[in-house]
Amino acid sequence: MRKSPPIRSISALPSPFPVIFKLSQKYPDVEIDLRYADEDIGYNVGEITVCAGELIDDNSPQYGSATAQELAADILGLFHQVNGAVGVLIG
């Protein structure tokens, strides 16, 4: 399967789950990866993979956990170090 370049979107709206699932139904041979993170680091963050309208992978860490904070920092392009003196850089 050919890998397409990512599409990055920043919005004040919620994650586009319904749109992703509809697109996946319309193009059942395409695997869609969605990485999402809200501005409140570590909450409403995760990664899903959808194919043929079905959820085939879900990485949604526990809200507020170190794993959720690390994933959000990675998705948002922020520097983050858990259990260290650095933290999240928001600018």
PDB file of N, CA and C in Angstrom:
ATOM      1  N   MET A   1       0.844  -1.179   0.000  1.00  0.00           N
ATOM      2  CA  MET A   1       0.000   0.000   0.000  1.00  0.00           C
ATOM      3  C   MET A   1       0.889   1.242   0.000  1.00  0.00           C
ATOM      4  N   ARG A   2       0.584   2.181  -0.876  1.00  0.00           N
ATOM      5  CA  ARG A   2       1.355   3.418  -0.995  1.00  0.00           C
ATOM      6  C   ARG A   2       1.056   4.338   0.178  1.00  0.00           C
ATOM      7  N   LYS A   3       2.094   4.945   0.725  1.00  0.00           N
ATOM      8  CA  LYS A   3       1.952   5.865   1.858  1.00  0.00           C
ATOM      9  C   LYS A   3       1.818   7.279   1.318  1.00  0.00           C
ATOM     10  N   SER A   4       0.755   7.950   1.686  1.00  0.00           N
ATOM     11  CA  SER A   4       0.536   9.330   1.263  1.00  0.00           C
ATOM     12  C   SER A   4       1.107  10.281   2.289  1.00  0.00           C
ATOM     13  N   PRO A   5       1.449  11.490   1.863  1.00  0.00           N
ATOM     14  CA  PRO A   5       1.949  12.466   2.829  1.00  0.00           C
ATOM     15  C   PRO A   5       0.854  12.873   3.800  1.00  0.00           C
ATOM     16  N   PRO A   6       1.223  13.221   5.012  1.00  0.00           N
ATOM     17  CA  PRO A   6       0.204  13.598   6.007  1.00  0.00           C
ATOM     18  C   PRO A   6      -0.435  14.945   5.678  1.00  0.00           C
ATOM     19  N   ILE A   7      -1.646  15.099   6.152  1.00  0.00           N
ATOM     20  CA  ILE A   7      -2.348  16.375   6.088  1.00  0.00           C
ATOM     21  C   ILE A   7      -2.458  16.871   7.514  1.00  0.00           C
ATOM     22  N   ARG A   8      -1.989  18.072   7.768  1.00  0.00           N
ATOM     23  CA  ARG A   8      -2.016  18.629   9.124  1.00  0.00           C
ATOM     24  C   ARG A   8      -3.075  19.725   9.173  1.00  0.00           C
ATOM     25  N   SER A   9      -3.888  19.679  10.204  1.00  0.00           N
ATOM     26  CA  SER A   9      -4.945  20.661  10.371  1.00  0.00           C
ATOM     27  C   SER A   9      -4.984  21.113  11.822  1.00  0.00           C
ATOM     28  N   ILE A  10      -5.089  22.399  12.017  1.00  0.00           N
ATOM     29  CA  ILE A  10      -5.229  22.948  13.367  1.00  0.00           C
ATOM     30  C   ILE A  10      -6.571  23.651  13.411  1.00  0.00           C
ATOM     31  N   SER A  11      -7.385  23.291  14.390  1.00  0.00           N
ATOM     32  CA  SER A  11      -8.743  23.811  14.452  1.00  0.00           C
ATOM     33  C   SER A  11      -9.206  23.934  15.897  1.00  0.00           C
ATOM     34  N   ALA A  12     -10.120  24.838  16.135  1.00  0.00           N
ATOM     35  CA  ALA A  12     -10.742  24.967  17.453  1.00  0.00           C
ATOM     36  C   ALA A  12     -11.900  23.981  17.602  1.00  0.00           C
ATOM     37  N   LEU A  13     -12.201  23.266  16.535  1.00  0.00           N
ATOM     38  CA  LEU A  13     -13.303  22.308  16.551  1.00  0.00           C
ATOM     39  C   LEU A  13     -12.828  20.961  17.093  1.00  0.00           C
ATOM     40  N   PRO A  14     -13.768  20.104  17.504  1.00  0.00           N
ATOM     41  CA  PRO A  14     -13.385  18.771  17.990  1.00  0.00           C
ATOM     42  C   PRO A  14     -12.751  17.925  16.883  1.00  0.00           C
ATOM     43  N   SER A  15     -12.137  16.818  17.274  1.00  0.00           N
ATOM     44  CA  SER A  15     -11.532  15.894  16.321  1.00  0.00           C
ATOM     45  C   SER A  15     -12.588  15.428  15.317  1.00  0.00           C
ATOM     46  N   PRO A  16     -12.201  15.268  14.054  1.00  0.00           N
ATOM     47  CA  PRO A  16     -13.172  14.985  12.982  1.00  0.00           C
ATOM     48  C   PRO A  16     -13.506  13.502  12.821  1.00  0.00           C
ATOM     49  N   PHE A  17     -13.824  12.816  13.917  1.00  0.00           N
ATOM     50  CA  PHE A  17     -14.091  11.378  13.831  1.00  0.00           C
ATOM     51  C   PHE A  17     -15.174  11.020  12.814  1.00  0.00           C
ATOM     52  N   PRO A  18     -16.344  11.681  12.827  1.00  0.00           N
ATOM     53  CA  PRO A  18     -17.386  11.300  11.860  1.00  0.00           C
ATOM     54  C   PRO A  18     -16.925  11.447  10.404  1.00  0.00           C
ATOM     55  N   VAL A  19     -16.176  12.501  10.104  1.00  0.00           N
ATOM     56  CA  VAL A  19     -15.687  12.719   8.737  1.00  0.00           C
ATOM     57  C   VAL A  19     -14.696  11.629   8.343  1.00  0.00           C
ATOM     58  N   ILE A  20     -13.806  11.277   9.245  1.00  0.00           N
ATOM     59  CA  ILE A  20     -12.801  10.244   8.971  1.00  0.00           C
ATOM     60  C   ILE A  20     -13.478   8.909   8.679  1.00  0.00           C
ATOM     61  N   PHE A  21     -14.484   8.551   9.471  1.00  0.00           N
ATOM     62  CA  PHE A  21     -15.178   7.281   9.254  1.00  0.00           C
ATOM     63  C   PHE A  21     -15.959   7.297   7.936  1.00  0.00           C
ATOM     64  N   LYS A  22     -16.578   8.412   7.586  1.00  0.00           N
ATOM     65  CA  LYS A  22     -17.297   8.526   6.308  1.00  0.00           C
ATOM     66  C   LYS A  22     -16.335   8.413   5.128  1.00  0.00           C
ATOM     67  N   LEU A  23     -15.192   9.111   5.206  1.00  0.00           N
ATOM     68  CA  LEU A  23     -14.185   9.001   4.149  1.00  0.00           C
ATOM     69  C   LEU A  23     -13.699   7.566   4.010  1.00  0.00           C
ATOM     70  N   SER A  24     -13.522   6.904   5.133  1.00  0.00           N
ATOM     71  CA  SER A  24     -13.052   5.529   5.134  1.00  0.00           C
ATOM     72  C   SER A  24     -14.074   4.597   4.473  1.00  0.00           C
ATOM     73  N   GLN A  25     -15.347   4.870   4.681  1.00  0.00           N
ATOM     74  CA  GLN A  25     -16.394   4.069   4.027  1.00  0.00           C
ATOM     75  C   GLN A  25     -16.395   4.327   2.520  1.00  0.00           C
ATOM     76  N   LYS A  26     -16.171   5.579   2.128  1.00  0.00           N
ATOM     77  CA  LYS A  26     -16.187   5.936   0.712  1.00  0.00           C
ATOM     78  C   LYS A  26     -14.976   5.356  -0.024  1.00  0.00           C
ATOM     79  N   TYR A  27     -13.840   5.268   0.666  1.00  0.00           N
ATOM     80  CA  TYR A  27     -12.599   4.739   0.088  1.00  0.00           C
ATOM     81  C   TYR A  27     -12.121   3.551   0.931  1.00  0.00           C
ATOM     82  N   PRO A  28     -12.780   2.399   0.812  1.00  0.00           N
ATOM     83  CA  PRO A  28     -12.505   1.264   1.698  1.00  0.00           C
ATOM     84  C   PRO A  28     -11.116   0.640   1.547  1.00  0.00           C
ATOM     85  N   ASP A  29     -10.427   0.926   0.452  1.00  0.00           N
ATOM     86  CA  ASP A  29      -9.088   0.368   0.263  1.00  0.00           C
ATOM     87  C   ASP A  29      -7.994   1.251   0.850  1.00  0.00           C
ATOM     88  N   VAL A  30      -8.381   2.376   1.431  1.00  0.00           N
ATOM     89  CA  VAL A  30      -7.417   3.326   1.987  1.00  0.00           C
ATOM     90  C   VAL A  30      -7.432   3.223   3.509  1.00  0.00           C
ATOM     91  N   GLU A  31      -6.260   3.086   4.076  1.00  0.00           N
ATOM     92  CA  GLU A  31      -6.106   3.079   5.530  1.00  0.00           C
ATOM     93  C   GLU A  31      -5.836   4.518   5.973  1.00  0.00           C
ATOM     94  N   ILE A  32      -6.660   5.029   6.886  1.00  0.00           N
ATOM     95  CA  ILE A  32      -6.536   6.413   7.332  1.00  0.00           C
ATOM     96  C   ILE A  32      -6.043   6.440   8.774  1.00  0.00           C
ATOM     97  N   ASP A  33      -4.949   7.166   8.996  1.00  0.00           N
ATOM     98  CA  ASP A  33      -4.412   7.364  10.348  1.00  0.00           C
ATOM     99  C   ASP A  33      -4.771   8.772  10.792  1.00  0.00           C
ATOM    100  N   LEU A  34      -5.303   8.881  11.988  1.00  0.00           N
ATOM    101  CA  LEU A  34      -5.629  10.182  12.564  1.00  0.00           C
ATOM    102  C   LEU A  34      -4.904  10.319  13.891  1.00  0.00           C
ATOM    103  N   ARG A  35      -4.127  11.390  14.011  1.00  0.00           N
ATOM    104  CA  ARG A  35      -3.474  11.740  15.279  1.00  0.00           C
ATOM    105  C   ARG A  35      -4.107  13.057  15.721  1.00  0.00           C
ATOM    106  N   TYR A  36      -4.574  13.119  16.949  1.00  0.00           N
ATOM    107  CA  TYR A  36      -5.278  14.312  17.409  1.00  0.00           C
ATOM    108  C   TYR A  36      -4.845  14.674  18.828  1.00  0.00           C
ATOM    109  N   ALA A  37      -4.858  15.976  19.104  1.00  0.00           N
ATOM    110  CA  ALA A  37      -4.491  16.462  20.432  1.00  0.00           C
ATOM    111  C   ALA A  37      -5.102  17.841  20.644  1.00  0.00           C
ATOM    112  N   ASP A  38      -5.736  18.025  21.764  1.00  0.00           N
ATOM    113  CA  ASP A  38      -6.272  19.335  22.130  1.00  0.00           C
ATOM    114  C   ASP A  38      -5.168  20.206  22.699  1.00  0.00           C
ATOM    115  N   GLU A  39      -5.456  21.473  22.796  1.00  0.00           N
ATOM    116  CA  GLU A  39      -4.482  22.425  23.326  1.00  0.00           C
ATOM    117  C   GLU A  39      -4.213  22.222  24.823  1.00  0.00           C
ATOM    118  N   ASP A  40      -5.128  21.582  25.539  1.00  0.00           N
ATOM    119  CA  ASP A  40      -4.867  21.275  26.946  1.00  0.00           C
ATOM    120  C   ASP A  40      -4.096  19.952  27.004  1.00  0.00           C
ATOM    121  N   ILE A  41      -2.805  20.073  27.024  1.00  0.00           N
ATOM    122  CA  ILE A  41      -1.850  18.974  26.856  1.00  0.00           C
ATOM    123  C   ILE A  41      -2.197  17.766  27.727  1.00  0.00           C
ATOM    124  N   GLY A  42      -2.398  16.619  27.065  1.00  0.00           N
ATOM    125  CA  GLY A  42      -2.654  15.373  27.777  1.00  0.00           C
ATOM    126  C   GLY A  42      -4.123  15.008  27.895  1.00  0.00           C
ATOM    127  N   TYR A  43      -5.008  15.822  27.338  1.00  0.00           N
ATOM    128  CA  TYR A  43      -6.441  15.545  27.388  1.00  0.00           C
ATOM    129  C   TYR A  43      -6.986  15.546  25.964  1.00  0.00           C
ATOM    130  N   ASN A  44      -7.894  14.614  25.687  1.00  0.00           N
ATOM    131  CA  ASN A  44      -8.436  14.423  24.340  1.00  0.00           C
ATOM    132  C   ASN A  44      -7.298  14.299  23.328  1.00  0.00           C
ATOM    133  N   VAL A  45      -6.509  13.265  23.520  1.00  0.00           N
ATOM    134  CA  VAL A  45      -5.346  13.010  22.673  1.00  0.00           C
ATOM    135  C   VAL A  45      -5.318  11.525  22.314  1.00  0.00           C
ATOM    136  N   GLY A  46      -4.876  11.227  21.100  1.00  0.00           N
ATOM    137  CA  GLY A  46      -4.760   9.825  20.714  1.00  0.00           C
ATOM    138  C   GLY A  46      -4.413   9.661  19.258  1.00  0.00           C
ATOM    139  N   GLU A  47      -4.385   8.411  18.841  1.00  0.00           N
ATOM    140  CA  GLU A  47      -4.101   8.028  17.461  1.00  0.00           C
ATOM    141  C   GLU A  47      -5.049   6.892  17.107  1.00  0.00           C
ATOM    142  N   ILE A  48      -5.697   6.990  15.962  1.00  0.00           N
ATOM    143  CA  ILE A  48      -6.545   5.894  15.505  1.00  0.00           C
ATOM    144  C   ILE A  48      -6.212   5.578  14.056  1.00  0.00           C
ATOM    145  N   THR A  49      -6.516   4.345  13.661  1.00  0.00           N
ATOM    146  CA  THR A  49      -6.420   3.923  12.270  1.00  0.00           C
ATOM    147  C   THR A  49      -7.773   3.345  11.891  1.00  0.00           C
ATOM    148  N   VAL A  50      -8.281   3.796  10.735  1.00  0.00           N
ATOM    149  CA  VAL A  50      -9.591   3.386  10.251  1.00  0.00           C
ATOM    150  C   VAL A  50      -9.431   2.842   8.835  1.00  0.00           C
ATOM    151  N   CYS A  51     -10.129   1.746   8.532  1.00  0.00           N
ATOM    152  CA  CYS A  51     -10.117   1.179   7.192  1.00  0.00           C
ATOM    153  C   CYS A  51     -11.499   0.596   6.909  1.00  0.00           C
ATOM    154  N   ALA A  52     -12.038   0.912   5.745  1.00  0.00           N
ATOM    155  CA  ALA A  52     -13.359   0.423   5.323  1.00  0.00           C
ATOM    156  C   ALA A  52     -14.440   0.757   6.351  1.00  0.00           C
ATOM    157  N   GLY A  53     -14.313   1.915   6.979  1.00  0.00           N
ATOM    158  CA  GLY A  53     -15.312   2.363   7.949  1.00  0.00           C
ATOM    159  C   GLY A  53     -15.202   1.728   9.315  1.00  0.00           C
ATOM    160  N   GLU A  54     -14.159   0.931   9.539  1.00  0.00           N
ATOM    161  CA  GLU A  54     -13.977   0.232  10.817  1.00  0.00           C
ATOM    162  C   GLU A  54     -12.718   0.724  11.521  1.00  0.00           C
ATOM    163  N   LEU A  55     -12.809   0.856  12.834  1.00  0.00           N
ATOM    164  CA  LEU A  55     -11.653   1.195  13.662  1.00  0.00           C
ATOM    165  C   LEU A  55     -10.775  -0.042  13.760  1.00  0.00           C
ATOM    166  N   ILE A  56      -9.523   0.057  13.277  1.00  0.00           N
ATOM    167  CA  ILE A  56      -8.643  -1.119  13.326  1.00  0.00           C
ATOM    168  C   ILE A  56      -7.500  -0.956  14.320  1.00  0.00           C
ATOM    169  N   ASP A  57      -7.262   0.285  14.795  1.00  0.00           N
ATOM    170  CA  ASP A  57      -6.243   0.505  15.822  1.00  0.00           C
ATOM    171  C   ASP A  57      -6.609   1.754  16.603  1.00  0.00           C
ATOM    172  N   ASP A  58      -6.396   1.704  17.906  1.00  0.00           N
ATOM    173  CA  ASP A  58      -6.747   2.833  18.774  1.00  0.00           C
ATOM    174  C   ASP A  58      -5.709   2.959  19.877  1.00  0.00           C
ATOM    175  N   ASN A  59      -5.015   4.082  19.890  1.00  0.00           N
ATOM    176  CA  ASN A  59      -4.068   4.403  20.950  1.00  0.00           C
ATOM    177  C   ASN A  59      -4.555   5.690  21.608  1.00  0.00           C
ATOM    178  N   SER A  60      -5.403   5.533  22.608  1.00  0.00           N
ATOM    179  CA  SER A  60      -5.952   6.681  23.338  1.00  0.00           C
ATOM    180  C   SER A  60      -5.546   6.552  24.802  1.00  0.00           C
ATOM    181  N   PRO A  61      -4.435   7.187  25.182  1.00  0.00           N
ATOM    182  CA  PRO A  61      -3.958   7.040  26.554  1.00  0.00           C
ATOM    183  C   PRO A  61      -4.900   7.690  27.562  1.00  0.00           C
ATOM    184  N   GLN A  62      -4.748   7.281  28.803  1.00  0.00           N
ATOM    185  CA  GLN A  62      -5.573   7.809  29.894  1.00  0.00           C
ATOM    186  C   GLN A  62      -5.381   9.316  30.007  1.00  0.00           C
ATOM    187  N   TYR A  63      -6.504  10.033  30.133  1.00  0.00           N
ATOM    188  CA  TYR A  63      -6.449  11.493  30.240  1.00  0.00           C
ATOM    189  C   TYR A  63      -5.495  11.941  31.340  1.00  0.00           C
ATOM    190  N   GLY A  64      -4.637  12.884  31.015  1.00  0.00           N
ATOM    191  CA  GLY A  64      -3.741  13.482  31.986  1.00  0.00           C
ATOM    192  C   GLY A  64      -2.507  12.672  32.322  1.00  0.00           C
ATOM    193  N   SER A  65      -2.387  11.468  31.773  1.00  0.00           N
ATOM    194  CA  SER A  65      -1.240  10.612  32.100  1.00  0.00           C
ATOM    195  C   SER A  65       0.023  11.141  31.422  1.00  0.00           C
ATOM    196  N   ALA A  66       1.159  10.667  31.885  1.00  0.00           N
ATOM    197  CA  ALA A  66       2.433  11.050  31.274  1.00  0.00           C
ATOM    198  C   ALA A  66       2.473  10.617  29.813  1.00  0.00           C
ATOM    199  N   THR A  67       1.917   9.445  29.523  1.00  0.00           N
ATOM    200  CA  THR A  67       1.872   8.965  28.146  1.00  0.00           C
ATOM    201  C   THR A  67       1.035   9.897  27.271  1.00  0.00           C
ATOM    202  N   ALA A  68      -0.097  10.358  27.793  1.00  0.00           N
ATOM    203  CA  ALA A  68      -0.959  11.282  27.050  1.00  0.00           C
ATOM    204  C   ALA A  68      -0.248  12.612  26.818  1.00  0.00           C
ATOM    205  N   GLN A  69       0.484  13.089  27.814  1.00  0.00           N
ATOM    206  CA  GLN A  69       1.212  14.347  27.674  1.00  0.00           C
ATOM    207  C   GLN A  69       2.326  14.221  26.636  1.00  0.00           C
ATOM    208  N   GLU A  70       3.031  13.099  26.651  1.00  0.00           N
ATOM    209  CA  GLU A  70       4.108  12.875  25.676  1.00  0.00           C
ATOM    210  C   GLU A  70       3.551  12.798  24.252  1.00  0.00           C
ATOM    211  N   LEU A  71       2.433  12.083  24.087  1.00  0.00           N
ATOM    212  CA  LEU A  71       1.836  11.957  22.765  1.00  0.00           C
ATOM    213  C   LEU A  71       1.345  13.316  22.263  1.00  0.00           C
ATOM    214  N   ALA A  72       0.695  14.076  23.124  1.00  0.00           N
ATOM    215  CA  ALA A  72       0.213  15.409  22.740  1.00  0.00           C
ATOM    216  C   ALA A  72       1.382  16.307  22.336  1.00  0.00           C
ATOM    217  N   ALA A  73       2.460  16.278  23.103  1.00  0.00           N
ATOM    218  CA  ALA A  73       3.634  17.099  22.781  1.00  0.00           C
ATOM    219  C   ALA A  73       4.205  16.698  21.422  1.00  0.00           C
ATOM    220  N   ASP A  74       4.235  15.389  21.137  1.00  0.00           N
ATOM    221  CA  ASP A  74       4.740  14.910  19.856  1.00  0.00           C
ATOM    222  C   ASP A  74       3.833  15.372  18.715  1.00  0.00           C
ATOM    223  N   ILE A  75       2.543  15.214  18.864  1.00  0.00           N
ATOM    224  CA  ILE A  75       1.589  15.598  17.820  1.00  0.00           C
ATOM    225  C   ILE A  75       1.626  17.098  17.576  1.00  0.00           C
ATOM    226  N   LEU A  76       1.705  17.873  18.635  1.00  0.00           N
ATOM    227  CA  LEU A  76       1.680  19.327  18.515  1.00  0.00           C
ATOM    228  C   LEU A  76       3.047  19.932  18.205  1.00  0.00           C
ATOM    229  N   GLY A  77       4.084  19.088  18.186  1.00  0.00           N
ATOM    230  CA  GLY A  77       5.421  19.582  17.871  1.00  0.00           C
ATOM    231  C   GLY A  77       6.045  20.362  19.008  1.00  0.00           C
ATOM    232  N   LEU A  78       5.736  19.965  20.241  1.00  0.00           N
ATOM    233  CA  LEU A  78       6.273  20.640  21.424  1.00  0.00           C
ATOM    234  C   LEU A  78       7.340  19.776  22.062  1.00  0.00           C
ATOM    235  N   PHE A  79       8.323  20.399  22.673  1.00  0.00           N
ATOM    236  CA  PHE A  79       9.358  19.657  23.378  1.00  0.00           C
ATOM    237  C   PHE A  79       8.813  19.278  24.747  1.00  0.00           C
ATOM    238  N   HIS A  80       9.013  18.029  25.140  1.00  0.00           N
ATOM    239  CA  HIS A  80       8.457  17.550  26.408  1.00  0.00           C
ATOM    240  C   HIS A  80       9.349  16.476  26.998  1.00  0.00           C
ATOM    241  N   GLN A  81       9.543  16.526  28.281  1.00  0.00           N
ATOM    242  CA  GLN A  81      10.302  15.485  28.967  1.00  0.00           C
ATOM    243  C   GLN A  81       9.589  15.181  30.268  1.00  0.00           C
ATOM    244  N   VAL A  82       9.162  13.943  30.433  1.00  0.00           N
ATOM    245  CA  VAL A  82       8.482  13.525  31.654  1.00  0.00           C
ATOM    246  C   VAL A  82       9.532  13.180  32.698  1.00  0.00           C
ATOM    247  N   ASN A  83       9.252  13.486  33.947  1.00  0.00           N
ATOM    248  CA  ASN A  83      10.155  13.229  35.069  1.00  0.00           C
ATOM    249  C   ASN A  83      11.485  13.960  34.907  1.00  0.00           C
ATOM    250  N   GLY A  84      11.446  15.091  34.279  1.00  0.00           N
ATOM    251  CA  GLY A  84      12.656  15.883  34.097  1.00  0.00           C
ATOM    252  C   GLY A  84      12.345  17.339  34.379  1.00  0.00           C
ATOM    253  N   ALA A  85      13.326  18.158  34.250  1.00  0.00           N
ATOM    254  CA  ALA A  85      13.159  19.576  34.577  1.00  0.00           C
ATOM    255  C   ALA A  85      12.678  20.417  33.413  1.00  0.00           C
ATOM    256  N   VAL A  86      12.464  19.815  32.253  1.00  0.00           N
ATOM    257  CA  VAL A  86      12.180  20.593  31.071  1.00  0.00           C
ATOM    258  C   VAL A  86      10.702  20.933  30.936  1.00  0.00           C
ATOM    259  N   GLY A  87       9.833  19.928  30.753  1.00  0.00           N
ATOM    260  CA  GLY A  87       8.404  20.163  30.620  1.00  0.00           C
ATOM    261  C   GLY A  87       7.994  20.510  29.203  1.00  0.00           C
ATOM    262  N   VAL A  88       6.803  21.075  29.079  1.00  0.00           N
ATOM    263  CA  VAL A  88       6.239  21.402  27.781  1.00  0.00           C
ATOM    264  C   VAL A  88       6.529  22.844  27.447  1.00  0.00           C
ATOM    265  N   LEU A  89       6.953  23.089  26.231  1.00  0.00           N
ATOM    266  CA  LEU A  89       7.231  24.437  25.763  1.00  0.00           C
ATOM    267  C   LEU A  89       6.039  24.892  24.938  1.00  0.00           C
ATOM    268  N   ILE A  90       5.328  25.886  25.420  1.00  0.00           N
ATOM    269  CA  ILE A  90       4.161  26.424  24.706  1.00  0.00           C
ATOM    270  C   ILE A  90       4.464  27.872  24.378  1.00  0.00           C
ATOM    271  N   GLY A  91       4.332  28.214  23.120  1.00  0.00           N
ATOM    272  CA  GLY A  91       4.667  29.578  22.751  1.00  0.00           C
ATOM    273  C   GLY A  91       3.687  30.220  21.847  1.00  0.00           C
TER     274      GLY A  91
END
